[in-house]
Amino acid sequence: MRKVAFVLMALLVLSQLPLTVVAVPESGRELRVVYEVSYNTYTKRCREWKQCRPDCSDPRFCVKADCCRSEERTGGVMCSDYNVYKYVGSAVVEVVLSKGGVSVRVESDGRTWSREFGSLGDAREFLEGDEALNLTKASFFRFPVVVEDLGGGFVPDVKVGLRVLGEDIYEGRRVWVVGLEPYDEYKYRFFKSVYDGREIKVYVLSTLTKGDYDEIYHIRVDRLKILVDKETGLLLYMDVNASYYSRAWGSQPFPPNWEDIIEDCGQLEKEASIMYRLVAHISGRKSPGRLCFILERDLDYSTGKYVVEKLAGFEFIVRKNGLEKTVTLDKDGCVNVTELYFVDKNGNIVAGDYTAVVEKKVGLGSLVKWSWYYKTSHLFPPARIAYRVEEEDGGVRLSVLKTINARVSNEFGENIFETAPLDVTGGGKVVLRSVEAWDKMVHYAVYRFLRDAGVSEEQAAKLRDLPIYYGQQVDHFTTLVWNHIKLYHDASLTYYFSSSDPGMLSEMLEGIFHEFGHAAREYLWKDPSIVFRYKMLGGAHASPSKPSKSGWVAFDEGHSNFFAYLAYNYLLDKMYDLLDVPTGEIDDYSGPVYRDKSYLGDLVEGRVAGLLLRILYDGDEAKAYSVFLEVTSMSDQITGFKNPYFGTRARPPRKIDEWLVLAYLYLPTKRDVILREAEAYNMFFQHRLPEAEPGGVSGKIIVLYHLDSLFLGLSTWYSPSHGWKNYLAVWEYTLWRVEDGSYFESDSNSYNLLFLDGNVFYVPPDAKLVFHRDYVEVVKGEVMYQSAGSGKWVKVGAKGYSIIRISSVCVVSVAGDRVNFTMVEGEATIKTPRGTVVLKAGRKLVGGPEGYDVVDVDVGSESLAYEMKAMYLSVDQKKTKYGEKVILVVEGVPPGQRLVVQAFNTNTTETLTLYNGTTEGGRVELDARLGAGENLVYAYTVEGNVTLAESNPEHVYVKPASVRLELEVDSETVPVGGKVRVKCRSSREIGGVVFHVASPSGNVTRVEVGGTGEVFEAEILLDEEGNWTITVEPADPNVRAEPRSVVVEAKGGVQPGGFDPTLLVVGVVVIVAVLVAVMVLKRRRQKRYYYPYYYYYGYGSYPQR
């Protein structure tokens, strides 16, 4: 239904009798009420009745049946035909009350009609009828448009028992809240009703027999809300959603004498649903009110609420066409709207468009924090309020057109986002939010989201307290030692929004939550490899719809997009009161650009995010991320597999393909949607599950894990239905459905784990397994097989021998035509060409074409231990001073591989490469001079772009060198607009200095002088009168010095030895004044001029300051 813009003219002052109908306002001014009405009703009513008689002989008048439900009675009635009525409609009804009477204007179904009445009482019947408000469509809840007396009992003139439940505020007016509460009996004309809190039962009194009933209604109320204006008694709001049915005796004679007979022997008379909604708005001319300014200064994490303060004494500027004046708020932080416009010299309001400029800088006590974290001196994002001033019937109307960084609402609770222009003539409020409160809001939203997702208090609090540094010209999460987030814009620009386009803020919030997504990975499912986190992740990713540089990066960025979508929507759904800006929707990665075949989805971050959302998100953001974390943690069972002979290092999934492996295994109810969406987003995973005939082995799911290796090796899985090999790179694990004829093969540098239905195969280099319908065949090399337990083992064979039953661990090796089965633990039943053998732990079966032998063996020497040696890094000292050497030793370096040794400095976030070259292996020793601060030193080997081996990290703290600074200026006093030359001397050679220049008003600018040396100079402009403070400190992060400061005074007027150009202007003005005076004295008649008082008080065309 079309929205009606209400002309808010001035609040009417009516009679002080709160429940007396007032036809004409005492003030003589008009009252305007606009109703918006909509209804949708359905009624099914019996049209023809017949009596139920077991001995009925004439079907025209009766039914041969017993329609009573109990055995106590016979007979009853039956409805043989029904009529159906459906009414759907809407209307806009405008009611204007004035001294001249009441005028009503109705718009409905494209038509408009009007009526005039002498009083509201005369208009009441028309208003409640079907030509206007259609209150009859509310059925049992038909409510009078004007209530003359509510008192303490039931509302009069309503068929059911409605009471006053309390008071509330509706659009700035005090209202009675009317509704239902259980009651024993209420009578209205021929209706008697009772309400037990669940159902209203209405008895229709018989018109034939006193005390009996013709019909009984059963009413279910799903929604009921009625608001009545306390001052006028006018119905202002009504929302009804109900349904009912009734049983009756129809038009047949002999109505029953007891109500239970109707329930037992009556028939369905009516069945109906009611939806009726009425919304009213009252307006009249308002007296100008106060506009109050409120600042949300901080956010209290313990309560989840803002710390709010009134901006008492705050000053802002009002501008119009080059004129401006300063407005000062009172002790309550308020100002009357009459102060927000100019008045000309004749006392007339200067109508037109104005702008309020609302800004405030932080004090010196907070300036360091604001500069360090928020990169701004603004207390809150600078706000602008565009508004229009209009004269109206001798009064004034002030309407807000648009705001920037300000949330404005009027006394009715209407806000600028939903209603523009927004009438604030009667007053309202302007809400501002400090950059610190904005910053804490996003931190708190992440914390709440993670806590609801099941993350521990400790971990969630770490992310809540993660520092954000604004204005860094980059959006990035920095990890390794010192975790923090960098954002491109300063905080005042980051949290910019406009009332005309509040959705602009959504992109900023999405970007912040994206960086928190990277942080969540670091804290909640951190990869143990420093080299992987630092070297393999990150980098440019221009578009979420285009391929990233690797599947690792696509998964990392896709997860952050997924996290950002969930966190953002959690903020909107669960914490909107804290945001309070209608920012709108963000991309959910479901568009066609993400769901075609143009790119492999594994490499596109937007497709990764879209796939995760389609699989996990059903409207519950916290649940979606909780399940994501749960699936991710399952990676430990594959990558962290351990037995007594070897153990691997657990790590989370690194690519979307690996995550899908886990989801498919551990979310069986999601398997259909996983496959469907993997195909829609063009993920390679869709190819991993070909059709296969079910058997003892074929048709089962197998997971292949290529362990970390010191040498670049490849593993191969062959799928007969595809007809091609799939290569597993180092670190990778994948999932396949086994087919008859599939095989797995490792090359000379490949170490692998295979998981098949709970059974684990350790496959070292140079081995091959072929998978048949009912068994696994070892074709080449050796394999260690650990069974899943009784009933879940698989048959493994080689060279005509096979394990047909096993518990625990066995090594199977093939060389030429020979095969060995070595029982490391437990026992196995082995089928041989000459029968079966039970092989126990510590024994070995050696078989060939001619037969077999069983011998005792040393299990320790026969088991296949995973003994890959890692590199080890050590340093000779973990604390040192800048300039001193640190000796580093790397041991266990694989021969022939390129070794890289690096140091990451947490102070500068820069990486220093200490060594990069190919070695002969073994031990490498080198010395280095590290930058001041905390340094993370690590080593790794690389072949091509693949990292092979990785050392442990070491932390080395380097203490900065101490220097002494001296600061001097060429003059301690300069004229305003002049420059001062500052010079800094250092006691030793350093890499630059920074001058911090604080103006008299508190603004601080930064002047950096680079280069290496001992003397640094700069010229600084002093363009504001007062004392300027200049402080110097080293720009070189490797040195430390006590800051030095000097104070320079900038004075107005002429300084000694200087020329003030204003003297020339003054001289010219004096000469002109003398000439004018002479001319006036020569005139024969003199005139006297009188200037209105408002010229002296800054009105008219003069700016007010």
mmCIF file of C-alpha atoms in Angstrom, residues 15 105 108 155 233 262 306 317 362 451 455 557 625 685 887 909 925 1041 1094:
data_model
loop_
_atom_site.group_PDB
_atom_site.id
_atom_site.type_symbol
_atom_site.label_atom_id
_atom_site.label_comp_id
_atom_site.label_asym_id
_atom_site.label_seq_id
_atom_site.Cartn_x
_atom_site.Cartn_y
_atom_site.Cartn_z
ATOM 1 C CA SER A 15 -8.440 19.219 26.275
ATOM 2 C CA ARG A 105 -11.043 11.960 2.298
ATOM 3 C CA SER A 108 -9.122 3.090 -2.200
ATOM 4 C CA VAL A 155 -13.641 -1.717 26.355
ATOM 5 C CA GLY A 233 -9.478 8.641 22.556
ATOM 6 C CA ILE A 262 -24.369 -27.949 20.182
ATOM 7 C CA TYR A 306 27.446 2.240 24.738
ATOM 8 C CA ILE A 317 28.632 25.789 12.748
ATOM 9 C CA VAL A 362 40.078 15.113 20.925
ATOM 10 C CA ARG A 451 31.150 -17.096 21.527
ATOM 11 C CA VAL A 455 34.588 -20.663 20.693
ATOM 12 C CA GLU A 557 40.783 -15.608 1.221
ATOM 13 C CA TYR A 625 30.814 -21.194 11.619
ATOM 14 C CA PHE A 685 36.039 -32.416 -5.884
ATOM 15 C CA ILE A 887 75.721 -16.682 15.139
ATOM 16 C CA THR A 909 57.182 -6.048 9.944
ATOM 17 C CA GLU A 925 76.804 -21.693 10.047
ATOM 18 C CA ALA A 1041 66.497 8.421 22.493
ATOM 19 C CA TYR A 1094 18.971 43.096 14.977
#
